[in-house]
Amino acid sequence: MILPVSLAERSYEIVLERRCSQKATEYLDLERNVLVVTDDGVPAVYVQNLAAACRNPIIVCLPHGERSKSLDTFRMLLEKMAESHFTREDCVLAAGGGVVGDIAGFAASCYMRGIDFYNVPTTVLSQVDSSIGGKTAVNAGGIKNIFGSFYQPKKVLIANTMASVCDGLFPAGGETLGAIGAWVAILAYTFQIYFDFSGYSDMAIGLGMMFNIIILHILSDLYNNIIRFLDL
């Protein structure tokens, strides 16, 4: 299933398909230098499938967690591309959760004033939130996302592993469930931009956001435990 994100010249597609990471060459232009950014929480076989699709993959595996979303890591990614003689024709591919997508996207937006960026989110939270909308950033000085940019990916691949599990639970099928989640994320992003929240109290908005975050974290933990159990 392909979901279009219409942003004029910045438009891109979200591909929602089982095991689409194994068919990356069908959707992504990887016949070039590719900086594959991941973390140690992503199954190795997943990253290997993506790297095997690249003509010249340079893999960077970050420690899992928010500490990796730093200026030091950002600088390291830029220097790695420079040392590997990346040009404007090369690209960055993020394979991981929100931290990986945020910092890899920010590095792509700044290297040579912007090179192609592909996002392959691997957690529920990143699939329905951070991978959509072009949000990239790093943390600094104890402030979250203090430096960053809006930089749209060229494409997002969501390998809908949960679809296999959800097929038995939902009559509409797991892929439909995943598509609904992606569309909800797109609509929520649009809603934040075009609607005025001034009529609501800070407490009401805060409680609503907190509820959404709690639900997403519960789903994210379930998703990650299933992936590790199935070794996908």
Coordinates of C-alpha atoms in Angstrom, one line a residue:
M1 CA 0.0 0.0 0.0
I2 CA 1.3 3.5 -0.9
L3 CA 0.1 6.6 0.9
P4 CA 1.0 9.9 -0.9
V5 CA 2.0 13.0 1.2
S6 CA 1.2 16.0 -1.0
L7 CA 3.6 18.9 -0.3
A8 CA 4.1 20.4 -3.8
E9 CA 7.8 20.0 -4.8
R10 CA 8.5 18.3 -1.4
S11 CA 5.9 15.5 -1.9
Y12 CA 6.8 11.9 -1.1
E13 CA 5.3 8.5 -0.6
I14 CA 4.9 6.3 2.4
V15 CA 5.2 2.6 1.5
L16 CA 3.3 0.3 3.9
E17 CA 4.1 -3.3 3.1
R18 CA 5.2 -6.5 4.9
R19 CA 9.0 -7.1 4.7
C20 CA 9.4 -4.1 2.3
S21 CA 13.0 -3.7 3.7
Q22 CA 13.8 -6.8 1.7
K23 CA 12.6 -5.1 -1.4
A24 CA 14.3 -1.7 -0.9
T25 CA 15.7 -1.6 -4.4
E26 CA 12.2 -1.5 -5.8
Y27 CA 11.3 1.7 -3.9
L28 CA 14.6 3.5 -3.2
D29 CA 17.5 4.7 -5.3
L30 CA 20.4 3.0 -3.6
E31 CA 22.8 2.7 -6.5
R32 CA 25.2 5.2 -4.9
N33 CA 26.9 5.9 -1.6
V34 CA 24.4 5.3 1.3
L35 CA 25.0 6.3 4.9
V36 CA 22.9 3.7 6.8
V37 CA 22.2 5.0 10.2
T38 CA 20.8 2.6 12.8
D39 CA 21.1 1.7 16.5
D40 CA 21.9 -1.4 18.5
G41 CA 18.2 -2.0 19.3
V42 CA 17.4 -2.8 15.7
P43 CA 17.8 -6.5 14.7
A44 CA 21.0 -7.0 12.7
V45 CA 19.2 -9.0 10.0
Y46 CA 17.0 -6.0 9.3
V47 CA 20.0 -3.7 8.7
Q48 CA 21.8 -6.3 6.7
N49 CA 18.9 -6.6 4.3
L50 CA 18.9 -2.9 3.7
A51 CA 22.7 -2.7 3.4
A52 CA 22.7 -5.5 0.9
A53 CA 20.4 -3.4 -1.4
C54 CA 23.0 -0.5 -1.5
R55 CA 25.8 -0.3 -4.0
N56 CA 28.1 1.2 -1.4
P57 CA 26.7 1.1 2.2
I58 CA 28.5 2.8 5.1
I59 CA 26.8 1.6 8.2
V60 CA 26.8 3.6 11.5
C61 CA 25.3 1.9 14.5
L62 CA 24.5 4.3 17.4
P63 CA 23.8 3.4 21.0
H64 CA 20.1 3.1 21.6
G65 CA 18.5 6.1 23.3
E66 CA 18.2 9.9 23.5
R67 CA 21.9 10.3 24.4
S68 CA 22.7 9.5 20.8
K69 CA 20.7 12.5 19.6
S70 CA 23.5 14.9 20.3
L71 CA 25.7 17.4 18.5
D72 CA 28.6 15.1 18.9
T73 CA 26.8 12.3 17.0
F74 CA 25.6 14.8 14.4
R75 CA 29.1 16.0 13.8
M76 CA 30.3 12.4 13.6
L77 CA 27.7 11.6 10.9
L78 CA 28.8 14.6 8.8
E79 CA 32.5 13.7 9.2
K80 CA 31.8 10.1 8.2
M81 CA 30.1 11.3 5.0
A82 CA 33.0 13.7 4.2
E83 CA 35.6 11.0 4.9
S84 CA 33.7 8.7 2.6
H85 CA 33.7 11.3 -0.2
F86 CA 29.9 11.7 -0.3
T87 CA 28.6 14.1 -2.9
R88 CA 25.2 15.8 -3.5
E89 CA 24.2 12.7 -5.5
D90 CA 24.5 10.4 -2.5
C91 CA 22.0 9.8 0.3
V92 CA 21.3 8.9 4.0
L93 CA 19.0 6.1 5.1
A94 CA 17.7 5.9 8.6
A95 CA 16.7 2.5 10.0
G96 CA 15.5 2.7 13.5
G97 CA 13.2 4.7 15.9
G98 CA 12.6 8.4 16.3
V99 CA 16.1 9.2 17.6
V100 CA 17.8 7.6 14.5
G101 CA 15.3 9.2 12.1
D102 CA 15.7 12.6 13.7
I103 CA 19.5 12.8 13.7
A104 CA 20.0 11.1 10.4
G105 CA 17.5 13.4 8.7
F106 CA 19.2 16.4 10.3
A107 CA 22.6 15.3 9.0
A108 CA 21.1 14.8 5.5
S109 CA 19.6 18.2 5.6
C110 CA 22.9 19.9 6.4
Y111 CA 25.5 17.9 4.4
M112 CA 26.3 19.9 1.3
R113 CA 23.1 21.9 2.0
G114 CA 20.9 18.9 1.7
I115 CA 21.1 15.4 0.2
D116 CA 18.5 12.7 -0.3
F117 CA 17.1 11.1 2.9
Y118 CA 15.1 7.9 3.2
N119 CA 13.4 6.9 6.5
V120 CA 12.7 3.3 7.4
P121 CA 11.1 3.6 10.9
T122 CA 11.2 0.4 13.0
T123 CA 9.0 1.3 16.0
V124 CA 5.3 2.1 16.2
L125 CA 6.0 5.5 17.7
S126 CA 8.3 6.5 14.8
Q127 CA 6.1 4.9 12.2
V128 CA 3.0 7.0 13.2
D129 CA 4.7 10.1 14.3
S130 CA 8.4 11.1 13.9
S131 CA 8.9 9.7 10.4
I132 CA 6.0 11.8 9.1
G133 CA 6.2 15.6 8.7
G134 CA 10.0 16.0 8.1
K135 CA 10.9 16.8 11.7
T136 CA 14.6 16.5 12.3
A137 CA 16.7 17.7 15.3
V138 CA 19.3 17.1 18.0
N139 CA 19.3 17.8 21.7
A140 CA 21.7 20.1 23.4
G141 CA 22.2 21.9 26.7
G142 CA 19.5 19.7 28.3
I143 CA 16.9 21.0 25.8
K144 CA 15.2 18.5 23.5
N145 CA 15.1 19.2 19.8
I146 CA 16.8 22.7 20.3
F147 CA 18.6 22.5 16.9
G148 CA 16.9 21.1 13.8
S149 CA 15.1 21.6 10.6
F150 CA 12.0 20.5 8.7
Y151 CA 13.4 18.3 5.9
Q152 CA 11.1 15.9 4.1
P153 CA 12.3 12.4 3.2
K154 CA 12.3 11.2 -0.4
K155 CA 10.4 8.2 0.8
V156 CA 9.3 6.3 3.9
L157 CA 9.3 2.5 4.1
I158 CA 7.2 1.0 6.8
A159 CA 7.8 -2.8 7.1
N160 CA 4.5 -3.7 8.6
T161 CA 5.6 -6.7 10.6
M162 CA 2.6 -6.1 12.9
A163 CA 0.3 -6.8 10.0
S164 CA 0.9 -10.6 10.3
V165 CA -0.1 -10.5 14.0
C166 CA -3.1 -8.1 13.5
D167 CA -4.6 -10.1 10.6
G168 CA -5.9 -12.6 13.1
L169 CA -7.3 -10.0 15.4
F170 CA -8.9 -7.5 13.1
P171 CA -11.3 -8.4 10.2
A172 CA -10.0 -5.5 8.1
G173 CA -6.5 -6.9 8.2
G174 CA -3.2 -5.7 9.6
E175 CA -2.2 -3.6 6.6
T176 CA -5.5 -1.7 6.8
L177 CA -4.8 -1.1 10.5
G178 CA -1.3 0.2 9.8
A179 CA -2.6 2.4 7.0
I180 CA -5.2 3.9 9.4
G181 CA -2.4 4.7 11.8
A182 CA -0.3 6.4 9.2
W183 CA -3.2 8.5 8.0
V184 CA -4.0 9.5 11.6
A185 CA -0.4 10.7 12.0
I186 CA -0.6 12.7 8.7
L187 CA -3.9 14.2 9.8
A188 CA -2.6 15.0 13.2
Y189 CA 0.4 16.8 11.7
T190 CA -1.8 18.8 9.4
F191 CA -4.1 19.6 12.3
Q192 CA -1.3 21.0 14.4
I193 CA -0.2 23.3 11.6
Y194 CA -3.6 24.7 10.4
F195 CA -5.7 24.8 13.6
D196 CA -5.6 27.2 16.4
F197 CA -5.4 25.6 19.9
S198 CA -5.9 28.9 21.7
G199 CA -9.5 28.1 22.7
Y200 CA -8.3 25.2 24.8
S201 CA -6.6 25.2 28.2
D202 CA -3.0 24.2 28.4
M203 CA -4.1 21.4 30.8
A204 CA -6.6 20.0 28.3
I205 CA -4.0 20.0 25.5
G206 CA -1.3 18.5 27.8
L207 CA -3.6 15.7 29.0
G208 CA -4.6 14.9 25.4
M209 CA -0.9 14.7 24.3
M210 CA 0.1 12.7 27.4
F211 CA -2.7 10.2 26.7
N212 CA -1.6 9.8 23.0
I213 CA 2.1 9.3 24.1
I214 CA 1.1 6.7 26.7
I215 CA -0.9 4.7 24.1
L216 CA 1.9 4.9 21.5
H217 CA 4.5 3.8 24.0
I218 CA 2.4 0.8 25.0
L219 CA 2.0 -0.1 21.3
S220 CA 5.7 0.5 20.7
D221 CA 6.8 -1.9 23.4
L222 CA 4.4 -4.6 22.1
Y223 CA 5.7 -4.1 18.6
N224 CA 9.4 -4.3 19.6
N225 CA 8.9 -7.4 21.7
I226 CA 7.1 -9.2 18.9
I227 CA 9.9 -8.2 16.4
R228 CA 12.6 -9.5 18.8
F229 CA 10.6 -12.7 19.5
L230 CA 10.3 -13.4 15.7
D231 CA 13.8 -12.2 15.0
L232 CA 12.6 -10.0 12.1

